[in-house]
Short mmCIF file of C-alpha atoms in Angstrom, two decimals:
data_model
loop_
_atom_site.label_atom_id
_atom_site.label_comp_id
_atom_site.label_asym_id
_atom_site.label_seq_id
_atom_site.Cartn_x
_atom_site.Cartn_y
_atom_site.Cartn_z
CA LYS A 43 -17.31 -26.00 -33.47
CA ALA A 44 -19.22 -26.53 -30.22
CA VAL A 45 -16.60 -24.48 -28.29
CA GLU A 46 -16.82 -21.56 -30.74
CA SER A 47 -20.63 -21.61 -30.68
CA ALA A 48 -20.71 -21.70 -26.89
CA LEU A 49 -18.26 -18.78 -26.66
CA GLU A 50 -20.45 -16.75 -29.00
CA LEU A 51 -23.46 -17.38 -26.74
CA ILE A 52 -21.40 -16.34 -23.69
CA ARG A 53 -20.49 -13.08 -25.44
CA ILE A 54 -24.13 -12.40 -26.30
CA ASP A 55 -25.21 -13.15 -22.72
CA GLY A 56 -22.87 -10.35 -21.52
CA ALA A 57 -22.57 -11.50 -17.90
CA THR A 58 -19.10 -13.05 -18.16
CA PHE A 59 -15.79 -11.19 -18.29
CA SER A 60 -12.11 -11.90 -18.77
CA ARG A 61 -9.89 -10.87 -15.86
CA GLY A 62 -6.26 -11.77 -15.29
CA GLY A 63 -6.43 -14.75 -17.61
CA GLU A 64 -9.55 -16.13 -15.90
CA LEU A 65 -13.21 -16.21 -16.79
CA VAL A 66 -15.16 -14.38 -14.08
CA ARG A 67 -18.71 -13.41 -13.26
CA VAL A 68 -19.88 -10.55 -11.05
CA THR A 69 -22.10 -11.44 -8.10
CA SER A 70 -25.20 -9.52 -7.09
CA ASN A 71 -23.28 -7.64 -4.38
CA GLY A 72 -20.49 -6.60 -6.74
CA GLY A 73 -17.99 -9.34 -5.93
CA VAL A 74 -15.89 -11.08 -8.57
CA GLU A 75 -16.14 -14.87 -8.81
CA PRO A 76 -13.55 -16.75 -10.92
CA LEU A 77 -15.06 -19.58 -12.97
CA GLY A 78 -13.30 -22.93 -12.84
CA LEU A 79 -14.39 -26.04 -14.69
CA GLU A 80 -17.58 -26.46 -12.66
CA GLY A 81 -18.40 -22.77 -13.04
CA VAL A 82 -17.99 -22.92 -16.81
CA LEU A 83 -20.23 -26.01 -16.98
CA LEU A 84 -22.94 -24.18 -15.03
CA LEU A 85 -22.53 -21.15 -17.31
CA LEU A 86 -22.92 -23.32 -20.40
CA ASP A 87 -26.10 -24.86 -19.01
CA ARG A 88 -27.45 -21.36 -18.41
CA VAL A 89 -26.73 -19.86 -21.83
CA ALA A 90 -27.71 -22.84 -24.00
CA LYS A 91 -29.93 -25.90 -24.16
CA TRP A 92 -27.85 -29.03 -24.68
CA THR A 93 -29.18 -32.22 -26.21
CA ARG A 94 -27.74 -35.57 -27.19
CA TYR A 95 -28.98 -38.20 -29.60
CA ASP A 96 -30.44 -41.29 -27.91
CA ARG A 97 -30.03 -44.27 -30.21
CA ARG A 98 -32.59 -46.31 -28.33
CA SER A 99 -35.41 -43.81 -28.72
CA GLU A 100 -33.90 -42.39 -31.90
CA SER A 101 -34.51 -38.87 -30.63
CA TRP A 102 -32.66 -35.89 -29.16
CA THR A 103 -32.91 -35.68 -25.34
CA PRO A 104 -31.83 -32.91 -22.90
CA CYS A 105 -28.43 -33.29 -21.19
CA ASP A 106 -25.83 -31.35 -19.27
CA ALA A 107 -23.13 -29.42 -21.10
CA PRO A 108 -20.25 -31.75 -22.10
CA LYS A 109 -17.06 -31.42 -20.08
CA ALA A 110 -15.07 -31.46 -23.31
CA VAL A 111 -16.65 -28.17 -24.34
CA ALA A 112 -15.89 -26.59 -20.94
CA HIS A 113 -12.29 -27.79 -21.16
CA GLY A 114 -12.07 -26.37 -24.67
CA ILE A 115 -13.30 -22.95 -23.50
CA LEU A 116 -10.80 -22.84 -20.65
CA ALA A 117 -8.05 -23.87 -23.06
CA SER A 118 -8.98 -21.01 -25.41
CA ARG A 119 -7.50 -18.40 -23.05
CA GLY A 120 -6.53 -15.37 -25.06
CA ALA A 121 -9.19 -16.00 -27.71
CA TRP A 122 -12.29 -15.44 -25.61
CA SER A 123 -12.95 -11.93 -27.02
CA LEU A 124 -14.79 -11.04 -23.82
CA PRO A 125 -14.73 -7.62 -22.12
CA GLU A 126 -11.64 -7.23 -19.92
CA LEU A 127 -12.81 -6.40 -16.40
CA THR A 128 -10.51 -4.02 -14.52
CA GLY A 129 -12.70 -3.87 -11.43
CA VAL A 130 -16.16 -3.42 -9.99
CA VAL A 131 -17.20 -0.08 -8.50
CA ARG A 132 -20.19 0.27 -6.20
CA HIS A 133 -20.67 3.97 -6.95
CA PRO A 134 -20.01 6.50 -9.73
CA VAL A 135 -16.33 7.11 -10.38
CA LEU A 136 -14.09 9.61 -12.16
CA ASP A 137 -11.86 8.49 -15.01
CA PRO A 138 -8.39 10.03 -14.33
CA ALA A 139 -7.43 9.90 -18.01
CA SER A 140 -10.29 12.07 -19.24
CA GLY A 141 -11.79 13.66 -16.12
CA ARG A 142 -15.11 12.09 -17.12
CA VAL A 143 -17.51 10.98 -14.36
CA VAL A 144 -18.85 7.49 -15.05
CA ASP A 145 -22.26 7.43 -13.37
CA ALA A 146 -24.31 4.92 -15.38
CA ASP A 147 -24.90 1.32 -14.33
CA GLY A 148 -23.10 -1.27 -16.41
CA TYR A 149 -19.73 -1.87 -18.07
CA ASP A 150 -17.63 1.10 -19.18
CA PRO A 151 -15.31 0.03 -22.03
CA ALA A 152 -12.98 3.03 -21.68
CA THR A 153 -12.00 2.20 -18.09
CA GLY A 154 -12.83 -1.51 -17.95
CA LEU A 155 -14.91 -0.83 -14.85
CA LEU A 156 -18.33 -2.27 -14.10
CA ILE A 157 -20.59 0.13 -12.18
CA VAL A 158 -22.91 -1.73 -9.81
CA CYS A 159 -24.86 0.83 -7.77
CA ASP A 160 -28.37 0.65 -6.33
CA GLU A 161 -28.30 4.26 -5.07
CA LEU A 162 -28.19 6.10 -8.41
CA ASP A 163 -31.66 7.51 -7.71
CA ARG A 164 -30.03 9.47 -4.84
CA TRP A 165 -26.90 10.42 -6.80
CA PRO A 166 -26.28 14.18 -6.31
CA GLY A 167 -24.08 14.46 -9.38
CA VAL A 168 -20.81 16.32 -9.87
CA PRO A 169 -20.61 19.85 -11.30
CA ASP A 170 -18.76 20.11 -14.60
CA LYS A 171 -16.89 23.16 -13.31
CA PRO A 172 -17.22 23.35 -9.50
CA THR A 173 -17.38 26.87 -8.11
CA MET A 174 -15.49 27.82 -4.98
CA ASP A 175 -18.71 27.67 -2.96
CA GLN A 176 -19.46 24.19 -4.29
CA ALA A 177 -15.92 23.02 -3.53
CA ARG A 178 -16.08 24.48 -0.02
CA ALA A 179 -19.40 22.73 0.63
CA ALA A 180 -17.96 19.45 -0.70
CA VAL A 181 -14.91 19.64 1.59
CA THR A 182 -17.15 20.42 4.58
CA GLU A 183 -19.44 17.50 3.75
CA LEU A 184 -16.57 15.06 3.24
CA TRP A 185 -14.72 16.09 6.41
CA ARG A 186 -17.75 16.26 8.73
CA PRO A 187 -17.39 12.69 10.14
CA PHE A 188 -13.68 13.27 10.91
CA LYS A 189 -13.47 16.84 12.19
CA SER A 190 -13.33 15.68 15.85
CA PHE A 191 -10.43 13.27 15.36
CA PRO A 192 -7.18 14.38 17.05
CA PHE A 193 -4.89 14.28 14.02
CA ALA A 194 -1.32 15.02 15.08
CA SER A 195 -0.50 17.56 12.34
CA ALA A 196 -1.57 19.14 9.06
CA THR A 197 0.36 16.41 7.24
CA ASP A 198 -1.70 13.75 8.98
CA ARG A 199 -4.90 15.54 8.00
CA GLY A 200 -3.57 15.67 4.44
CA VAL A 201 -2.98 11.91 4.51
CA MET A 202 -6.52 11.35 5.81
CA LEU A 203 -8.06 13.52 3.08
CA ALA A 204 -5.96 11.69 0.48
CA ALA A 205 -7.18 8.37 1.88
CA LEU A 206 -10.83 9.45 1.51
CA LEU A 207 -10.33 10.61 -2.08
CA THR A 208 -8.34 7.48 -2.94
CA ALA A 209 -11.05 5.22 -1.50
CA VAL A 210 -13.59 6.68 -3.91
CA ILE A 211 -11.55 6.34 -7.13
CA ARG A 212 -9.06 3.54 -6.32
CA PRO A 213 -10.49 1.11 -8.95
CA ALA A 214 -9.81 3.74 -11.62
CA LEU A 215 -6.15 4.26 -10.59
CA PRO A 216 -3.42 1.96 -11.95
CA THR A 217 -1.42 2.26 -8.70
CA ALA A 218 -1.84 4.03 -5.37
CA PRO A 219 0.01 4.09 -2.04
CA ALA A 220 -1.31 2.28 1.01
CA PHE A 221 -2.54 4.23 4.02
CA ALA A 222 -1.62 3.50 7.61
CA PHE A 223 -3.42 4.77 10.71
CA THR A 224 -1.38 4.71 13.89
CA ALA A 225 -1.58 6.04 17.43
CA PRO A 226 0.48 5.71 20.62
CA THR A 227 -2.30 3.96 22.52
CA PRO A 228 -5.15 1.50 21.91
CA GLY A 229 -8.66 2.83 21.45
CA ALA A 230 -7.59 6.03 19.69
CA GLY A 231 -9.75 5.38 16.61
CA LYS A 232 -7.33 3.82 14.11
CA SER A 233 -9.60 0.95 13.14
CA LEU A 234 -12.58 3.31 12.97
CA LEU A 235 -10.82 5.47 10.37
CA ALA A 236 -9.92 2.34 8.39
CA VAL A 237 -13.54 1.14 8.50
CA CYS A 238 -14.79 4.54 7.29
CA ALA A 239 -12.37 4.45 4.35
CA SER A 240 -13.57 0.93 3.52
CA ILE A 241 -17.23 2.01 3.65
CA LEU A 242 -16.53 4.90 1.25
CA ALA A 243 -14.75 2.48 -1.07
CA GLY A 244 -17.85 0.28 -1.08
CA GLN A 245 -16.45 -2.58 1.02
CA ASP A 246 -18.88 -2.92 3.95
CA PRO A 247 -18.29 -4.78 6.17
CA ALA A 248 -14.57 -4.12 5.87
CA GLU A 249 -12.36 -6.91 4.53
CA VAL A 250 -10.09 -7.39 7.57
CA VAL A 251 -6.94 -9.37 6.78
CA PRO A 252 -4.91 -10.88 9.64
CA THR A 253 -1.21 -10.10 9.53
CA SER A 254 1.47 -12.75 9.40
CA ASP A 255 5.24 -12.91 9.80
CA ALA A 256 5.43 -15.24 6.79
CA PRO A 257 5.74 -13.28 3.49
CA GLU A 258 4.20 -16.16 1.52
CA GLU A 259 0.99 -15.81 3.56
CA HIS A 260 0.65 -12.16 2.58
CA ARG A 261 1.29 -13.10 -1.04
CA LYS A 262 -1.50 -15.71 -1.01
CA ARG A 263 -3.92 -13.32 0.69
CA LEU A 264 -3.18 -10.52 -1.75
CA LEU A 265 -3.77 -12.81 -4.70
CA SER A 266 -7.08 -13.95 -3.17
CA LEU A 267 -8.14 -10.33 -2.64
CA GLY A 268 -7.27 -9.48 -6.23
CA ARG A 269 -9.14 -12.46 -7.65
CA ALA A 270 -12.22 -11.61 -5.58
CA GLY A 271 -12.13 -7.99 -6.75
CA ALA A 272 -12.00 -6.53 -3.23
CA VAL A 273 -11.99 -2.73 -3.39
CA CYS A 274 -10.44 -2.27 0.06
CA ALA A 275 -8.60 -4.50 2.53
CA VAL A 276 -7.59 -3.65 6.10
CA PHE A 277 -4.48 -5.19 7.66
CA ASP A 278 -5.39 -4.65 11.29
CA ASN A 279 -3.37 -4.47 14.53
CA ILE A 280 0.14 -4.53 13.10
CA VAL A 281 2.76 -4.40 15.84
CA GLY A 282 5.83 -2.17 15.40
CA ALA A 283 7.72 -1.99 12.11
CA ILE A 284 6.47 -3.73 8.97
CA ASP A 285 8.29 -4.59 5.75
CA ASP A 286 6.91 -7.07 3.28
CA PRO A 287 8.07 -7.67 -0.32
CA SER A 288 4.60 -8.79 -1.40
CA LEU A 289 3.04 -5.54 -0.20
CA CYS A 290 5.80 -3.58 -1.95
CA ALA A 291 5.17 -5.41 -5.22
CA TRP A 292 1.40 -4.97 -4.97
CA LEU A 293 1.54 -1.24 -4.32
CA THR A 294 3.85 -0.26 -7.17
CA SER A 295 2.66 -2.70 -9.87
CA GLU A 296 -0.47 -2.51 -11.99
CA THR A 297 -0.84 -6.30 -11.86
CA PHE A 298 0.11 -9.01 -9.37
CA SER A 299 1.00 -12.54 -10.46
CA ASP A 300 1.20 -15.74 -8.49
CA ARG A 301 0.29 -19.41 -8.58
CA VAL A 302 -3.24 -20.32 -7.60
CA LEU A 303 -3.31 -22.31 -4.36
CA GLY A 304 -3.68 -26.02 -5.12
CA ALA A 305 -3.13 -25.57 -8.85
CA SER A 306 -0.23 -25.16 -11.24
CA GLU A 307 -1.65 -22.19 -13.17
CA ILE A 308 -0.38 -18.63 -12.81
CA VAL A 309 -2.95 -15.83 -12.73
CA ARG A 310 -2.38 -12.10 -13.08
CA VAL A 311 -4.85 -9.78 -11.36
CA PRO A 312 -5.16 -5.97 -11.36
CA THR A 313 -3.93 -4.39 -8.12
CA ARG A 314 -6.95 -2.10 -7.78
CA THR A 315 -7.56 -2.96 -4.09
CA MET A 316 -6.92 -0.12 -1.65
CA LEU A 317 -4.71 -1.32 1.23
CA VAL A 318 -5.14 0.13 4.73
CA LEU A 319 -2.88 -0.70 7.70
CA THR A 320 -3.55 -0.03 11.38
CA GLY A 321 -1.48 -0.51 14.52
CA ASN A 322 -0.11 1.11 17.64
CA ASN A 323 3.11 2.98 16.81
CA LEU A 324 3.10 1.32 13.40
CA ARG A 325 6.13 2.11 11.26
CA PRO A 326 6.82 1.19 7.64
CA LYS A 327 10.27 -0.26 7.19
CA GLY A 328 12.71 -0.40 4.31
CA ASP A 329 11.21 -0.18 0.83
CA LEU A 330 7.70 0.08 2.29
CA CYS A 331 8.48 3.57 3.64
CA ARG A 332 7.83 5.28 0.30
CA ARG A 333 4.80 3.13 -0.46
CA VAL A 334 2.75 3.81 2.68
CA LEU A 335 1.39 7.18 3.80
CA VAL A 336 1.09 7.26 7.58
CA CYS A 337 -1.65 9.19 9.40
CA ARG A 338 -0.99 9.68 13.11
CA ILE A 339 -3.68 10.42 15.64
CA ASP A 340 -2.86 11.37 19.22
CA PRO A 341 -5.83 11.69 21.61
CA GLY A 342 -3.54 12.95 24.38
CA VAL A 343 -5.53 11.15 27.09
CA GLU A 344 -4.87 7.99 29.06
CA GLU A 345 -8.13 6.23 28.21
CA PRO A 346 -9.18 7.42 24.73
CA TRP A 347 -11.77 4.65 24.37
CA ARG A 348 -13.95 6.50 26.91
CA ARG A 349 -14.38 9.49 24.62
CA ALA A 350 -17.83 10.25 23.22
CA PHE A 351 -18.53 11.74 19.78
CA ASP A 352 -21.53 13.79 18.75
CA LEU A 353 -21.59 11.78 15.53
CA ASP A 354 -20.84 8.11 14.80
CA PRO A 355 -18.39 8.38 11.86
CA ALA A 356 -18.97 4.85 10.53
CA GLN A 357 -22.74 5.07 10.72
CA HIS A 358 -22.68 8.52 9.12
CA CYS A 359 -20.59 7.15 6.24
CA ARG A 360 -23.03 4.26 5.73
CA GLU A 361 -26.12 6.45 5.72
CA ASN A 362 -24.63 9.17 3.53
CA ARG A 363 -22.16 7.23 1.38
CA ILE A 364 -23.50 8.31 -2.00
CA ASP A 365 -23.43 11.98 -0.92
CA LEU A 366 -19.87 11.61 0.41
CA VAL A 367 -18.82 10.02 -2.89
CA GLY A 368 -20.30 13.00 -4.73
CA ALA A 369 -18.44 15.40 -2.43
CA ALA A 370 -15.15 13.54 -2.97
CA LEU A 371 -15.49 13.57 -6.77
CA THR A 372 -16.38 17.28 -6.65
CA VAL A 373 -13.16 17.98 -4.71
CA ILE A 374 -11.13 15.92 -7.18
CA ARG A 375 -12.63 17.67 -10.21
CA ALA A 376 -12.07 21.09 -8.61
CA GLY A 377 -8.43 20.15 -7.98
CA LEU A 378 -7.96 18.99 -11.57
CA GLN A 379 -9.34 22.28 -12.87
CA GLY A 380 -7.36 24.40 -10.42
CA ASP A 381 -3.95 25.94 -11.07
CA VAL A 382 -2.17 24.19 -8.19
CA VAL A 383 0.20 21.53 -9.53
CA PRO A 384 2.33 19.20 -7.35
CA PRO A 385 6.03 20.15 -7.42
CA ASP A 386 6.82 16.62 -8.62
CA ARG A 387 5.10 13.40 -9.65
CA THR A 388 5.28 10.78 -6.92
CA ALA A 389 7.38 7.91 -8.26
CA SER A 390 5.36 4.74 -8.99
CA PHE A 391 2.13 6.64 -8.23
CA GLU A 392 2.17 9.23 -10.99
CA VAL A 393 -1.54 9.12 -11.88
CA TRP A 394 -2.50 9.14 -8.19
CA SER A 395 -0.24 12.17 -7.70
CA ASP A 396 -1.79 13.99 -10.67
CA VAL A 397 -5.32 13.43 -9.33
CA VAL A 398 -5.51 12.81 -5.57
CA ARG A 399 -2.38 14.58 -4.35
CA ARG A 400 -3.15 17.55 -6.59
CA ALA A 401 -6.64 17.81 -5.08
CA VAL A 402 -5.23 17.81 -1.53
CA LEU A 403 -2.70 20.52 -2.40
CA TRP A 404 -5.46 22.58 -4.03
CA VAL A 405 -7.62 22.31 -0.90
CA ALA A 406 -4.65 23.47 1.18
CA ALA A 407 -3.83 26.36 -1.16
CA GLN A 408 -7.44 27.60 -1.09
CA GLY A 409 -7.56 27.41 2.71
CA LEU A 410 -10.57 25.09 2.65
CA LEU A 411 -8.98 22.77 5.23
CA ASP A 412 -5.80 22.82 7.31
CA VAL A 413 -3.97 20.08 5.42
CA ALA A 414 -0.45 19.65 4.07
CA ASP A 415 1.12 17.60 1.28
CA PRO A 416 0.52 13.92 2.21
CA ILE A 417 3.87 12.96 0.66
CA LEU A 418 5.61 14.68 3.57
CA SER A 419 4.71 11.64 5.68
CA ILE A 420 7.20 9.63 3.60
CA ASP A 421 10.06 11.79 4.91
CA ASP A 422 8.92 11.07 8.47
CA SER A 423 8.76 7.34 7.74
CA PHE A 424 12.29 7.27 6.37
CA ALA A 425 13.55 9.29 9.34
CA GLN A 426 12.09 6.67 11.69
CA ASP A 427 13.04 3.67 9.55
CA PRO A 428 15.44 1.40 11.49
CA GLU A 429 17.42 0.60 8.34
CA THR A 430 17.81 4.29 7.51
CA GLN A 431 18.89 5.06 11.06
CA LYS A 432 21.51 2.31 11.05
CA LEU A 433 22.82 3.36 7.63
CA ALA A 434 23.03 7.00 8.73
CA GLY A 435 24.89 5.99 11.88
CA LEU A 436 27.34 3.74 10.03
CA LEU A 437 28.05 6.32 7.31
CA GLY A 438 28.74 9.01 9.91
CA ALA A 439 30.92 6.74 12.05
CA CYS A 440 32.95 5.51 9.05
CA GLU A 441 33.45 9.07 7.83
CA GLU A 442 34.77 10.11 11.23
CA THR A 443 36.93 7.00 11.60
CA PHE A 444 38.49 6.74 8.13
CA ARG A 445 38.06 10.33 6.96
CA ASP A 446 38.44 10.22 3.17
CA GLY A 447 40.40 6.98 3.19
CA MET A 448 39.47 3.56 1.86
CA PHE A 449 38.59 0.61 4.06
CA THR A 450 37.38 -2.96 3.98
CA MET A 451 34.68 -4.44 6.18
CA SER A 452 37.34 -6.34 8.12
CA GLU A 453 39.17 -3.07 8.84
CA THR A 454 35.88 -1.53 9.93
CA ILE A 455 35.34 -4.31 12.47
CA THR A 456 38.95 -4.01 13.67
CA ALA A 457 38.45 -0.27 14.24
CA THR A 458 35.76 -0.97 16.83
CA ALA A 459 38.46 -1.87 19.38
CA ASN A 460 38.89 1.83 20.17
CA ASN A 461 35.54 3.12 18.93
CA ALA A 462 32.50 2.26 21.05
CA GLU A 463 30.12 4.21 18.82
CA LEU A 464 31.18 2.23 15.76
CA TYR A 465 30.90 -1.02 17.71
CA ASP A 466 27.36 -0.24 18.83
CA ILE A 467 26.30 0.46 15.25
CA LEU A 468 27.93 -2.68 13.84
CA ASP A 469 26.47 -4.78 16.63
CA GLU A 470 23.01 -3.71 15.47
CA ILE A 471 23.84 -4.59 11.86
CA CYS A 472 25.98 -7.73 11.98
CA GLY A 473 26.04 -8.89 15.61
CA ASP A 474 26.14 -12.69 15.58
CA ARG A 475 26.28 -14.65 18.86
CA GLY A 476 28.41 -12.08 20.61
CA ALA A 477 30.73 -11.34 17.68
CA LEU A 478 30.66 -9.11 14.60
CA ASN A 479 30.11 -11.10 11.40
CA ARG A 480 32.08 -9.70 8.46
CA ARG A 481 30.01 -11.48 5.81
CA ILE A 482 26.73 -10.18 7.20
CA LEU A 483 28.20 -6.66 7.28
CA SER A 484 29.46 -6.94 3.69
CA ARG A 485 26.07 -8.10 2.38
CA TRP A 486 24.33 -5.32 4.30
CA VAL A 487 26.60 -2.57 2.93
CA GLU A 488 26.30 -3.97 -0.61
CA LYS A 489 22.52 -3.83 -0.26
CA HIS A 490 22.71 -0.11 0.57
CA GLU A 491 25.51 0.79 -1.86
CA GLY A 492 24.94 4.24 -3.39
CA ARG A 493 21.99 5.14 -1.18
CA VAL A 494 22.33 8.73 0.06
CA VAL A 495 21.47 9.41 3.72
CA GLU A 496 22.37 12.62 5.49
CA GLY A 497 24.37 13.66 2.42
CA LEU A 498 26.64 10.58 2.56
CA LYS A 499 26.82 7.31 0.66
CA PHE A 500 28.99 4.19 0.37
CA VAL A 501 30.90 3.79 -2.92
CA ARG A 502 33.23 1.01 -4.02
CA ALA A 503 36.92 1.86 -4.21
CA GLY A 504 38.50 -1.20 -5.78
CA ARG A 505 39.66 -4.36 -4.04
CA LYS A 506 42.28 -5.30 -1.48
CA LYS A 507 43.31 -8.86 -2.11
CA ARG A 508 39.91 -10.58 -2.36
CA ALA A 509 37.93 -8.06 -0.29
CA SER A 510 36.03 -5.05 -1.60
CA ARG A 511 37.27 -1.65 -0.50
CA TRP A 512 34.84 1.13 0.29
CA ARG A 513 34.85 4.88 0.77
CA VAL A 514 32.30 7.26 2.29
CA ARG A 515 31.59 10.03 -0.18
CA ARG A 516 29.72 13.24 0.54
CA VAL A 517 27.15 14.16 -2.10
CA GLU A 518 27.15 17.83 -3.05
CA GLY A 519 23.73 19.47 -2.88
CA ALA A 520 22.11 16.47 -1.17
CA LYS A 521 19.33 17.10 1.31
CA VAL A 522 20.85 16.88 4.80
CA SER A 523 18.75 16.33 7.88
CA LYS A 524 19.67 15.35 11.41
CA GLY A 525 16.57 13.19 11.65
CA ALA A 526 17.81 9.68 10.97
CA ARG A 527 21.16 9.83 12.72
CA SER A 528 19.86 11.85 15.65
CA THR A 529 17.08 9.34 16.16
CA TYR A 530 19.57 6.49 16.00
CA HIS A 531 21.86 8.05 18.59
CA HIS A 532 18.94 8.97 20.82
CA GLU A 533 17.70 5.38 20.82
CA LYS A 534 21.21 4.02 21.44
CA CYS A 535 21.68 6.40 24.35
CA GLN A 536 18.34 5.41 25.79
CA ASN A 537 19.36 1.75 25.54
CA LEU A 538 22.65 2.48 27.29
CA THR A 539 20.79 4.40 29.99
CA ASN A 540 18.51 1.42 30.54
CA ILE A 541 21.54 -0.89 30.76
CA LYS A 542 23.15 1.39 33.34
CA ASN A 543 19.99 1.61 35.44
CA GLY A 544 19.57 -2.16 35.33
CA CYS A 545 23.17 -2.89 36.35
CA GLY A 546 23.50 -0.90 39.56
CA GLY A 547 24.75 2.20 37.80
CA ARG A 548 27.72 0.47 36.18
CA THR A 549 28.58 0.92 32.50
CA PHE A 550 30.71 -1.30 30.32
CA GLY A 551 33.38 -0.23 27.87
CA PRO A 552 34.50 3.24 26.76
CA LEU A 553 31.85 5.61 25.47
CA ARG A 554 32.59 8.26 22.87
CA THR A 555 30.63 11.49 22.99
CA HIS A 556 28.45 12.79 20.20
CA PRO A 557 26.39 16.02 20.02
CA ASP A 558 23.19 13.94 20.13
CA GLU A 559 24.34 11.57 22.89
CA VAL A 560 24.18 11.70 26.65
CA VAL A 561 27.43 10.87 28.42
CA LEU A 562 26.87 8.14 31.02
#
């Protein structure tokens, strides 16, 4: 009875929410604080006056809330009947489901979002039906801090615009891709762009997360970010290629589950945190390629950190954040009301595609800004993906070696005796202490079974004794590009050139020629 009465008082108080199977409260700065046993005890002391009967004085005296009641509340998970908190937004936001702009302080039951904003007195509002002049002014306002950045192409500008729009409405989106800012040299402005996106999202200072080679570390950090309700997190200074199963799971799932550190309980948190990656020549790898949109900036100078800007982008975003949010929501609403529709819905990010990607395509179609479809960056990522390059090279080499015939992995390794190109490719895939490992090769091919690259794919063709037989099959009507295989051969040739230059001009072993190779 005490537990039920205490829960009713907590509901009336209205400051406690249910989130991911945890009781949480929202701090004054918009953060989310999970309530453990001590937190629930403090909450009970705040919402009620507790007394106990003192037999000596034969009277009721004040006391702290009993631990048994707190334990009972925590054990009543699923029966709290408290508002389910999706996230906390530090500015007005647009509901993708209805197109409604939520611009009142407090909890919005339709979206599960809590609006915590102290700048509503400066809120410019969003037109119900933006005119072309209003949309043009909004794009100009939103792009002003970034117009001097040396984006490499229209696609990169499209990714940047998508990042700005995503930052503003990320808590309202079930899923959204991550955004990566990369450049060929330090000091180009990658971290500055990430900080600006974080400021627009309402996370200032930015939540910078150190990277780690251990996947379990990323999993723990992501869970901590989700529990704390972070609206944006920046994984800074990533070196080279990155592939992480935890990041993949976070980006394409509406919730993320894991065990709480130091406890046996499993919590499930909404994945409403926008993820931003930065690094020199950063490249998504493997499954992460389709989950990260890469924006490349190229200053084209040797010492880009010496450049001076007429406007400090980060400071401008801080001072004008509420106006920039209004401009972003105006662009999104104009895109939703326009007649430009994406040619497809981006897999795993359908709502994001219907709202953010559509707005970017509408801006491009109206000529308001020189931007291109941000999804085009995914094609570039796959073309540069090491796994894609190796698969393209192996498919092409096996097609040339075995034609339309069947082969086992052992026969593939045997064929390298007279095929240097095939050997080079297999050495990259299954090289093991100076030899080619058949088991590693078999597992690798099985992992990529059926994946189409350059119009080719591996398919099973029965068994030979106890070994699987394979065949390279050409897929009719498949999109064929020289990107992946050409890149692979170019890099292999460059490596061979380096070997030759480092060995007094000598080369080792026979070299087959290929249209994309240089004969040494």
